[in-house]
Coordinates of C-alpha atoms in Angstrom, one line a residue:
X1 CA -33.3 -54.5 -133.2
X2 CA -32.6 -51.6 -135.2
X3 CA -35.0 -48.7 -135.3
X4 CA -35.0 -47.4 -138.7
X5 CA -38.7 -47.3 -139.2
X6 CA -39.3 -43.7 -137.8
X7 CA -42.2 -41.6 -137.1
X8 CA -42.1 -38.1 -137.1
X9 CA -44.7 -36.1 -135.3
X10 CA -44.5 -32.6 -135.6
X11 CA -45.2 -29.7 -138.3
X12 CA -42.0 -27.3 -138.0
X13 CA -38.8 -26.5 -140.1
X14 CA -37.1 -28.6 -137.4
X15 CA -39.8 -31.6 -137.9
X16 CA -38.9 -31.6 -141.7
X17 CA -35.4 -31.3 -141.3
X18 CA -35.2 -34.8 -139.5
X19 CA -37.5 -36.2 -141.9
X20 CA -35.1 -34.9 -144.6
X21 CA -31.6 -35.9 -142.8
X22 CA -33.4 -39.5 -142.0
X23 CA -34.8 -39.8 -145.3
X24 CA -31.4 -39.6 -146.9
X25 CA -29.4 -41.9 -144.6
X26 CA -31.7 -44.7 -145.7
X27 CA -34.2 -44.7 -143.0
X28 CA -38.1 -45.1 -143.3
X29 CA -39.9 -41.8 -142.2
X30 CA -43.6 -43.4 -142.0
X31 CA -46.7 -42.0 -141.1
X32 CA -47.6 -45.5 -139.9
X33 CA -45.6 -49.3 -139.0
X34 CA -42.9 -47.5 -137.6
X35 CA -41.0 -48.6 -134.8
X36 CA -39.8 -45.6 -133.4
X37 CA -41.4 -42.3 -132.8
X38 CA -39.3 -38.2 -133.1
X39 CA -41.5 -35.9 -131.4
X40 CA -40.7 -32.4 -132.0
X41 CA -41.9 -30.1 -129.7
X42 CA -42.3 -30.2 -125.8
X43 CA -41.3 -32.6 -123.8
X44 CA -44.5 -33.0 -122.5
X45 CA -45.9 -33.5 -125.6
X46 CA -43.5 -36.6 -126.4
X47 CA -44.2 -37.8 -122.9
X48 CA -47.8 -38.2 -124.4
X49 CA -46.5 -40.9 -127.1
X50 CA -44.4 -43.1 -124.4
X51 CA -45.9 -46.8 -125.0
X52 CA -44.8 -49.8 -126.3
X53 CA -42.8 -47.6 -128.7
X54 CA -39.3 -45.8 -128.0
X55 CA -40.0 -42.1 -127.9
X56 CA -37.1 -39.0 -128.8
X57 CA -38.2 -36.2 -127.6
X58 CA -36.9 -32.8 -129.7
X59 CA -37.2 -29.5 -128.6
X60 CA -39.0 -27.5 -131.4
X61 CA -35.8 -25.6 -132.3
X62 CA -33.6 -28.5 -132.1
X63 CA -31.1 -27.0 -129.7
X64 CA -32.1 -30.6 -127.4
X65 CA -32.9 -34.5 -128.6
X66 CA -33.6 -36.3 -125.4
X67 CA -34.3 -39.8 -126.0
X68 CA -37.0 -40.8 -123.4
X69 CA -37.3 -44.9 -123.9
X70 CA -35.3 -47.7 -124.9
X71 CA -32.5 -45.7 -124.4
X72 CA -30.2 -48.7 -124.0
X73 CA -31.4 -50.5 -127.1
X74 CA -30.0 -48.2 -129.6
X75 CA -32.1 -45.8 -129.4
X76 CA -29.2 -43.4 -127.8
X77 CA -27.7 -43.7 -131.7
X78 CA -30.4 -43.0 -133.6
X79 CA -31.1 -39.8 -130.8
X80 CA -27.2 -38.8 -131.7
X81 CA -28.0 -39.0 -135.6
X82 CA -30.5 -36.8 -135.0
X83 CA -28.7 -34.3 -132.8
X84 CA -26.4 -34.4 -135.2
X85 CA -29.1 -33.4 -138.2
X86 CA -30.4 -30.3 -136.1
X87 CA -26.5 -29.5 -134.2
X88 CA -28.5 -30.0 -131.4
X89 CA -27.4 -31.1 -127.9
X90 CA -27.8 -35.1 -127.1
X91 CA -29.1 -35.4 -123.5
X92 CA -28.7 -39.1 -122.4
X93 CA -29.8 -40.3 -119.0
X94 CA -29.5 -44.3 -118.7
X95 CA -26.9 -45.3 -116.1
X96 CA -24.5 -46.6 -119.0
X97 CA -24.2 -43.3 -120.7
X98 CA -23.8 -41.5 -117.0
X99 CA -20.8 -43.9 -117.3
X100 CA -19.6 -43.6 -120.2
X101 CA -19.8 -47.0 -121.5
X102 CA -22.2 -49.0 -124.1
X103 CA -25.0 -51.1 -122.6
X104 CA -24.8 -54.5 -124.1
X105 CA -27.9 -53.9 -126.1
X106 CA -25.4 -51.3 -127.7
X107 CA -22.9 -53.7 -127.6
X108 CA -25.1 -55.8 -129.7
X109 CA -26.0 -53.3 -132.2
X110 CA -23.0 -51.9 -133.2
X111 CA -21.3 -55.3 -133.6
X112 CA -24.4 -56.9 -135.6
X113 CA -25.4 -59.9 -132.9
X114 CA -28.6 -60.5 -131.3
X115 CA -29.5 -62.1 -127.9
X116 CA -32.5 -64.7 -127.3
X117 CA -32.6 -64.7 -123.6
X118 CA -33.1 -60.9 -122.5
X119 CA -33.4 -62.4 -118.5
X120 CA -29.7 -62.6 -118.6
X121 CA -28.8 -59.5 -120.9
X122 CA -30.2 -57.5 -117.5
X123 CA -27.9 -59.9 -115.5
X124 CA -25.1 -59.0 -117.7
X125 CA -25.8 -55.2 -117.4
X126 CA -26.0 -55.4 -114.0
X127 CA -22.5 -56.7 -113.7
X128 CA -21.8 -54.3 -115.9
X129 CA -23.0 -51.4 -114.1
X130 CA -21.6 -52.6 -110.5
X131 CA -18.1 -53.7 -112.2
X132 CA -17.6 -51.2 -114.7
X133 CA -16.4 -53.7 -117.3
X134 CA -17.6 -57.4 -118.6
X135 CA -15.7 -60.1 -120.5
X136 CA -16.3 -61.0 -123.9
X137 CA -15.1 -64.5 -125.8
X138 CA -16.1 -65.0 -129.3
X139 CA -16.1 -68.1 -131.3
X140 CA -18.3 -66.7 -134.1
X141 CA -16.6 -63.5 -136.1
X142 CA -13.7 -61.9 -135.9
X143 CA -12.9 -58.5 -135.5
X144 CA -15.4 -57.2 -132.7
X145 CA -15.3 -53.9 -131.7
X146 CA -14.6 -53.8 -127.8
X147 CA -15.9 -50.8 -126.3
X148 CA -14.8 -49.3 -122.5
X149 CA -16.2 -51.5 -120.0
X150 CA -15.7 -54.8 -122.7
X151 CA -12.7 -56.8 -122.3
X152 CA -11.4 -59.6 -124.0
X153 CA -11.8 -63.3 -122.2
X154 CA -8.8 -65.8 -122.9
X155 CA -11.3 -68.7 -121.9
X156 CA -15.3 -69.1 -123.1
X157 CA -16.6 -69.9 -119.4
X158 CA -14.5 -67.2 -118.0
X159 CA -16.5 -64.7 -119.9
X160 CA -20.1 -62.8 -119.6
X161 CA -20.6 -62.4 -122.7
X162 CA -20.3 -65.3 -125.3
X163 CA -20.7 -64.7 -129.3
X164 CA -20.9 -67.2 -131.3
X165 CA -21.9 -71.2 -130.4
X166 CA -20.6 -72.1 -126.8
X167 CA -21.8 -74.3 -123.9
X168 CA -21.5 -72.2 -121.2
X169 CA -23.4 -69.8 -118.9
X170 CA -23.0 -66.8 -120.4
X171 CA -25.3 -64.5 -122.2
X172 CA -24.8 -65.9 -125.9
X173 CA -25.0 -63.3 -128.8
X174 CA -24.9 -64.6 -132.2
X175 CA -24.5 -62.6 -135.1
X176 CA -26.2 -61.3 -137.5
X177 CA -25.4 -62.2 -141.6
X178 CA -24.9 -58.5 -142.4
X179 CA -25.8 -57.9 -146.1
X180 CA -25.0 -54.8 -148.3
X181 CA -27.4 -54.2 -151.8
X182 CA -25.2 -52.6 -154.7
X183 CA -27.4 -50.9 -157.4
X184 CA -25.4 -49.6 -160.2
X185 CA -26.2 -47.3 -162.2
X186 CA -23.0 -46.9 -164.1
X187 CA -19.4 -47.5 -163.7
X188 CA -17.9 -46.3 -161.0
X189 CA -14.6 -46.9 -159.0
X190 CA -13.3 -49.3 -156.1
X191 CA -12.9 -46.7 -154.1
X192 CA -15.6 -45.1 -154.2
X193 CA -17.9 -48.5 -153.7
X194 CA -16.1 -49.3 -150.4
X195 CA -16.8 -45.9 -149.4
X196 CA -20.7 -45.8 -150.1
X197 CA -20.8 -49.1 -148.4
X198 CA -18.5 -47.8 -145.0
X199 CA -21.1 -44.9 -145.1
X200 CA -24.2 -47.0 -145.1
X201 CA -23.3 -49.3 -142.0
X202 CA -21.7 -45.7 -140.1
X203 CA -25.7 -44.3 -140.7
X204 CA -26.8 -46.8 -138.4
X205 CA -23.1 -47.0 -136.1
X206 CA -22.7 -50.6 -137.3
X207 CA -19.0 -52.1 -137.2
X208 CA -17.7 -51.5 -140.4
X209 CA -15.8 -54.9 -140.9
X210 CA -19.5 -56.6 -140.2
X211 CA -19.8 -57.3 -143.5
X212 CA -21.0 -60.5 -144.8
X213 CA -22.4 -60.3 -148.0
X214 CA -22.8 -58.2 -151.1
X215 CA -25.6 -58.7 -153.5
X216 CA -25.6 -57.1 -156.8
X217 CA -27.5 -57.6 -159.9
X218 CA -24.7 -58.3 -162.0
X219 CA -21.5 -59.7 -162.0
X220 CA -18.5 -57.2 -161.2
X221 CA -14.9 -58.0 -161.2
X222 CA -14.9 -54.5 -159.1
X223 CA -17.6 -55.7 -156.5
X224 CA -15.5 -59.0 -156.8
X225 CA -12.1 -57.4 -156.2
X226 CA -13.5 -55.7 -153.0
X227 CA -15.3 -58.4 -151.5
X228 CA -12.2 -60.2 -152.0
X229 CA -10.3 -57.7 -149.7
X230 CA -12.8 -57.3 -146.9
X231 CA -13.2 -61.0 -146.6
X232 CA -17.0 -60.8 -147.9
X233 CA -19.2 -63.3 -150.6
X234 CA -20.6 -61.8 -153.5
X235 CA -24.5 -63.2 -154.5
X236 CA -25.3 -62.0 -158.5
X237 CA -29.4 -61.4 -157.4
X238 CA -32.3 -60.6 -159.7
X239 CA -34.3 -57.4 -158.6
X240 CA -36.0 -54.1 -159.7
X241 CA -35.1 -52.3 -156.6
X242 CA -31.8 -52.4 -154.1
X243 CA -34.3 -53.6 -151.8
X244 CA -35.6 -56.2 -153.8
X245 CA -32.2 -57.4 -154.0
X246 CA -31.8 -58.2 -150.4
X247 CA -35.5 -59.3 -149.8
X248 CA -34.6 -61.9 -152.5
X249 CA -31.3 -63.2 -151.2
X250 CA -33.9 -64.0 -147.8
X251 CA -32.5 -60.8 -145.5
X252 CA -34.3 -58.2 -143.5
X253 CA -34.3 -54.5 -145.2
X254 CA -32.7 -52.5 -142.6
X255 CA -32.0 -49.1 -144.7
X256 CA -33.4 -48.8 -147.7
X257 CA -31.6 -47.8 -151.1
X258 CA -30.4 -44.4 -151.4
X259 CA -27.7 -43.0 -153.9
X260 CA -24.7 -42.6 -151.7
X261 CA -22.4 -41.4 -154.8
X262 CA -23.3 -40.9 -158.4
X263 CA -23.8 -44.0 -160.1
X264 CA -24.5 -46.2 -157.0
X265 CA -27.4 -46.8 -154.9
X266 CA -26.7 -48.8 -151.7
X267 CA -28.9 -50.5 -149.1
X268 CA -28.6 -52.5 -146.1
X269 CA -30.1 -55.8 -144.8
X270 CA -29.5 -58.8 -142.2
X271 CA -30.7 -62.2 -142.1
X272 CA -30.8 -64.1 -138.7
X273 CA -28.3 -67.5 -138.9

């Protein structure tokens, strides 16, 4: 799950700030629908808005962003984006970030898989936090990031964590279809495209070889040329917006479009296979 649909409560210079920084990475500051609330302010006042929703708590200067929930789910990145919009200090307090490593909800995120059997994520967490490491086979994509505490399994029943189709007991993650929107405005070069799109999977720490797909609304032999080298399809899409162009091709809007360099507007989707 990725928490891009943010609420911001608070009235200061700090409050507007992370509205602005969010704003511009592609995220949805909302006043309502949102999946994740920023409270700015005290603590206790953020302690107030702990529900069903994850809740970052930020002090009303922004010297501290303490996530308070869901910390484990990816909540901690979204906290460090933050901290990183105010130059504030991150204060994480889940047993994975005491030791140093990535819980595999984390795991998850930043390598674009889901899980469909959370009984067994805590199992493999567990193992996790008793072994300090767990051992990952995939059969599904190719060039997973593998964190401290992940190791590679030579063998799919030998491992904890399985991506990809498999038939043993393992927690099975399977991976998201990872599509980026191109908008053009004008011409503009290669570079310069496979950097807009590196910097719209780093605003939400996604891996940035998970790319699957590129939509456009017209045919380029640039877009072509680059898909080419990052082993990504191309789909030529109708739509108004960068949005609509994912929406259309069936995936999930995960950031919307923003202009990440002159000329090109860039937005990110999935789409559950």
């Amino acid at each position: 799950m990725y928490f891009t649909r943010v609420k911001v409560v608070g009235n200061s210079e700090t409050a507007e700030k992370i509205k602005e920084g969010l704003d511009a990475l592609g995220y949805y500051v909302l006043n309502r629908g949102e999946n994740l609330k920023v409270v700015v302010g005290p603590i206790s006042r953020a302690v107030k808005y702990v529900d069903s929703k994850p809740v970052i708590s930020v002090s009303e200067n922004g010297e501290y962003v303490v996530p308070l929930t869901n910390i484990e789910s990816g909540v901690s990145f979204i906290a460090s984006i933050i901290s990183d919009i105010t130059n504030g200090t991150l204060v994480l307090t889940s047993k994975t970030s005491e030791m140093g490593v990535y819980s595999v909800q984390e795991f998850s995120w930043i390598n674009g898989l889901y899980w469909t059997r959370r009984g067994i994520l805590r199992d493999v967490n567990r193992k996790l936090i008793e072994r300090g490491r767990v051992y990952v086979y995939s059969s599904g994509i190719d060039g997973l990031i593998l964190p401290e505490g992940y190791e590679k399994a030579d063998f799919p029943c030998d491992a904890d964590i399985l991506v990809g189709e498999n038939s043993c007991k393992g927690l099975t993650l399977k991976p998201y279809k990872v599509i980026v929107g191109l908008k053009f405005i004008q011409p503009i070069p290669i570079e310069v495209i496979l950097y807009s799109i590196k910097l719209t999977l780093k605003s939400i720490y996604l891996n940035e070889k998970r790319i699957d797909v590129i939509v456009t609304g017209v045919r380029n032999r640039m877009v072509e040329s680059l898909a080419k080298l990052i082993g990504a399809e191309v789909a030529v899409i109708e739509g108004d917006t960068c949005e609509s162009l994912l929406l259309n091709y069936g995936g999930k809007v995960v950031l919307k479009g923003v202009k990440r360099a002159l000329g090109l507007e860039t937005c990110l989707g999935v789409l559950k296979l």
